Amino acid sequence: ASTVVTGVAVLIVQQTLMMGIVLLAGTRRELKGRLRLRPAPLLGALAAFWTLGMLNLLYYAGFVYWFHDFPRGGNLPGLLLCGTVYIAAVVGMAAFVGSFFDVRERAMQVILLTAMPLYFLTGLPWPETSMPAWLAWVGRLLPSTPGINGMVKLNEMGARVSETAPEITAWLAMIVAA
């Protein structure tokens, strides 16, 4: 459990945040017929989503890991820094994905359907070198792939923030793209 759960928890944080944001976007489109927001309300909504995502990540990396005695606490300042950027990448991706759905139920179906493939694309069940190159490339476009690698490095192995530079770079690119 200490090998798989600590990685999967990062994916759970992503998926729950994605579901919430995409469902809210779909609901807004159903009710208002449009998703357009002015900059201030949009930034406020994104900040609220980011706050909920950080609380969820801290709950898993803190209480859940402690309660079940999973490896934890390797580099807490690094975890907070990387968690900040990771959650921002997830919020950006979720806002982008949510803009395509006009019916909230359809959004939920797609998010639930993609949960297992996202897990397999992270490189956690088997190494990325064992995947076809195009599939590994698709996995790198998702926040969860660098998310799991970076959070496990920091939380379990006590890595320095500089050792998670590839993950941070990937998240920053995702934020800019969103």
C-alpha positions as a printed NumPy array, in Angstrom:
array([[  0.   ,   0.   ,   0.   ],
       [  2.803,   2.457,   0.782],
       [  4.04 ,   2.157,  -2.784],
       [  0.794,   2.571,  -4.692],
       [ -1.454,   4.636,  -2.414],
       [  0.956,   7.532,  -2.024],
       [  1.063,   7.944,  -5.792],
       [ -2.615,   7.301,  -6.386],
       [ -3.557,   9.916,  -3.764],
       [ -2.097,  12.603,  -6.036],
       [ -4.288,  11.313,  -8.88 ],
       [ -7.326,  11.263,  -6.569],
       [ -6.733,  14.915,  -5.725],
       [ -6.574,  15.728,  -9.441],
       [ -9.689,  13.755, -10.346],
       [-11.86 ,  15.114,  -7.529],
       [-10.838,  18.667,  -8.369],
       [-11.446,  18.034, -12.071],
       [-14.896,  16.6  , -11.375],
       [-15.896,  19.558,  -9.24 ],
       [-14.71 ,  22.215, -11.684],
       [-16.066,  20.486, -14.777],
       [-19.442,  19.835, -13.116],
       [-19.718,  23.47 , -12.069],
       [-18.793,  24.639, -15.574],
       [-21.377,  22.305, -17.106],
       [-24.023,  23.45 , -14.637],
       [-23.309,  27.1  , -15.411],
       [-23.615,  26.451, -19.134],
       [-26.903,  24.6  , -18.602],
       [-28.355,  27.443, -16.543],
       [-26.895,  30.498, -18.271],
       [-26.308,  29.133, -21.756],
       [-22.757,  30.482, -21.709],
       [-19.613,  30.065, -19.69 ],
       [-18.08 ,  33.479, -20.177],
       [-16.866,  35.305, -17.077],
       [-15.218,  38.666, -16.65 ],
       [-11.564,  38.512, -15.495],
       [-12.17 ,  39.286, -11.805],
       [-14.875,  36.639, -11.218],
       [-12.885,  34.112, -13.251],
       [ -9.72 ,  34.69 , -11.203],
       [-11.781,  34.529,  -8.009],
       [-13.312,  31.194,  -9.027],
       [ -9.912,  29.796, -10.017],
       [ -8.429,  30.936,  -6.685],
       [-11.289,  29.258,  -4.804],
       [-10.74 ,  26.026,  -6.746],
       [ -7.005,  26.241,  -6.075],
       [ -7.673,  26.65 ,  -2.338],
       [ -9.927,  23.588,  -2.268],
       [ -7.351,  21.597,  -4.227],
       [ -4.549,  22.558,  -1.838],
       [ -6.664,  21.626,   1.174],
       [ -7.403,  18.269,  -0.435],
       [ -3.718,  17.667,  -1.222],
       [ -2.661,  18.631,   2.297],
       [ -5.333,  16.328,   3.742],
       [ -3.957,  13.365,   1.804],
       [ -0.271,  14.179,   2.248],
       [ -0.787,  14.974,   5.919],
       [ -3.611,  13.293,   7.771],
       [ -4.271,  10.304,   5.504],
       [ -0.591,   9.378,   5.223],
       [ -0.146,   9.809,   8.979],
       [ -3.314,   7.881,   9.897],
       [ -2.392,   4.913,   7.687],
       [  1.33 ,   5.216,   8.472],
       [  2.404,   5.735,   4.871],
       [  5.809,   7.271,   4.144],
       [  5.56 ,  11.017,   4.603],
       [  7.258,  14.223,   5.567],
       [ 10.406,  14.004,   3.494],
       [ 10.443,  17.65 ,   2.385],
       [  7.411,  19.586,   3.606],
       [  8.462,  23.042,   2.272],
       [  9.16 ,  21.466,  -1.124],
       [  5.837,  19.642,  -1.029],
       [  4.03 ,  22.923,  -0.336],
       [  5.845,  24.712,  -3.155],
       [  5.333,  21.94 ,  -5.695],
       [  1.776,  21.348,  -4.508],
       [  1.013,  25.007,  -5.19 ],
       [  2.164,  24.73 ,  -8.795],
       [  0.634,  21.259,  -9.299],
       [ -2.809,  22.353,  -8.109],
       [ -2.618,  25.465, -10.311],
       [ -1.892,  23.21 , -13.325],
       [ -4.826,  20.954, -12.429],
       [ -7.183,  23.939, -12.024],
       [ -6.078,  25.332, -15.389],
       [ -6.566,  22.008, -17.133],
       [ -9.955,  21.491, -15.479],
       [-11.14 ,  24.961, -16.495],
       [-10.026,  24.252, -20.06 ],
       [-11.701,  20.831, -20.166],
       [-14.826,  22.181, -18.475],
       [-15.293,  24.777, -21.189],
       [-16.147,  22.023, -23.691],
       [-19.135,  20.56 , -21.842],
       [-22.621,  21.982, -22.035],
       [-24.257,  19.237, -19.959],
       [-22.855,  18.437, -16.532],
       [-23.764,  14.731, -16.67 ],
       [-21.736,  14.241, -19.834],
       [-18.756,  15.86 , -18.162],
       [-19.044,  13.459, -15.229],
       [-19.181,  10.463, -17.561],
       [-16.011,  11.529, -19.362],
       [-14.09 ,  12.285, -16.16 ],
       [-15.033,   8.926, -14.622],
       [-14.24 ,   7.076, -17.832],
       [-10.742,   8.56 , -18.006],
       [ -9.725,   7.837, -14.391],
       [ -8.147,   4.432, -14.999],
       [ -6.357,   5.36 , -18.236],
       [ -4.874,   8.382, -16.462],
       [ -3.564,   6.084, -13.744],
       [ -1.87 ,   3.857, -16.295],
       [ -0.38 ,   6.844, -18.151],
       [  1.39 ,   8.116, -15.014],
       [  4.094,   5.473, -15.178],
       [  3.208,   4.19 , -11.706],
       [  1.936,   0.696, -12.629],
       [  4.747,   0.122, -15.117],
       [  7.674,   2.244, -16.27 ],
       [  7.291,   4.814, -18.999],
       [  9.969,   2.997, -21.008],
       [  7.611,   0.033, -21.34 ],
       [  4.893,   2.166, -22.96 ],
       [  4.671,   3.035, -26.632],
       [  6.354,   6.398, -27.197],
       [  3.157,   8.134, -28.317],
       [  1.318,   6.949, -25.199],
       [  4.098,   8.181, -22.907],
       [  3.934,  11.528, -24.736],
       [  0.17 ,  11.765, -24.063],
       [  0.832,  11.025, -20.387],
       [  3.263,  13.93 , -20.187],
       [  0.49 ,  16.33 , -21.212],
       [ -1.406,  15.623, -17.974],
       [ -0.624,  17.191, -14.574],
       [ -0.91 ,  13.829, -12.814],
       [  2.149,  12.293, -14.497],
       [  4.676,  14.835, -13.203],
       [  2.442,  15.254, -10.139],
       [  2.887,  11.716,  -8.918],
       [  6.596,  11.657,  -9.708],
       [  7.268,  15.005,  -8.044],
       [  5.15 ,  14.43 ,  -4.943],
       [  6.595,  10.972,  -4.316],
       [ 10.123,  12.369,  -4.684],
       [  9.414,  15.118,  -2.156],
       [  7.159,  13.347,   0.304],
       [  8.712,   9.904,   0.48 ],
       [ 12.286,  10.386,  -0.614],
       [ 13.001,  13.819,   0.838],
       [ 14.2  ,  15.195,  -2.493],
       [ 15.244,  18.809,  -2.804],
       [ 13.078,  21.147,  -4.868],
       [ 15.869,  21.369,  -7.45 ],
       [ 15.499,  17.629,  -8.028],
       [ 11.895,  18.172,  -9.067],
       [ 12.772,  20.79 , -11.709],
       [ 11.445,  18.67 , -14.618],
       [  8.081,  18.299, -12.891],
       [  7.857,  21.994, -11.991],
       [  8.758,  22.949, -15.555],
       [  6.034,  20.656, -16.909],
       [  3.407,  22.152, -14.565],
       [  4.418,  25.717, -15.453],
       [  4.106,  24.893, -19.15 ],
       [  0.624,  23.473, -18.482],
       [ -0.382,  26.619, -16.588],
       [  0.78 ,  28.847, -19.43 ],
       [ -0.98 ,  26.657, -22.003],
       [ -4.274,  26.7  , -20.096]])
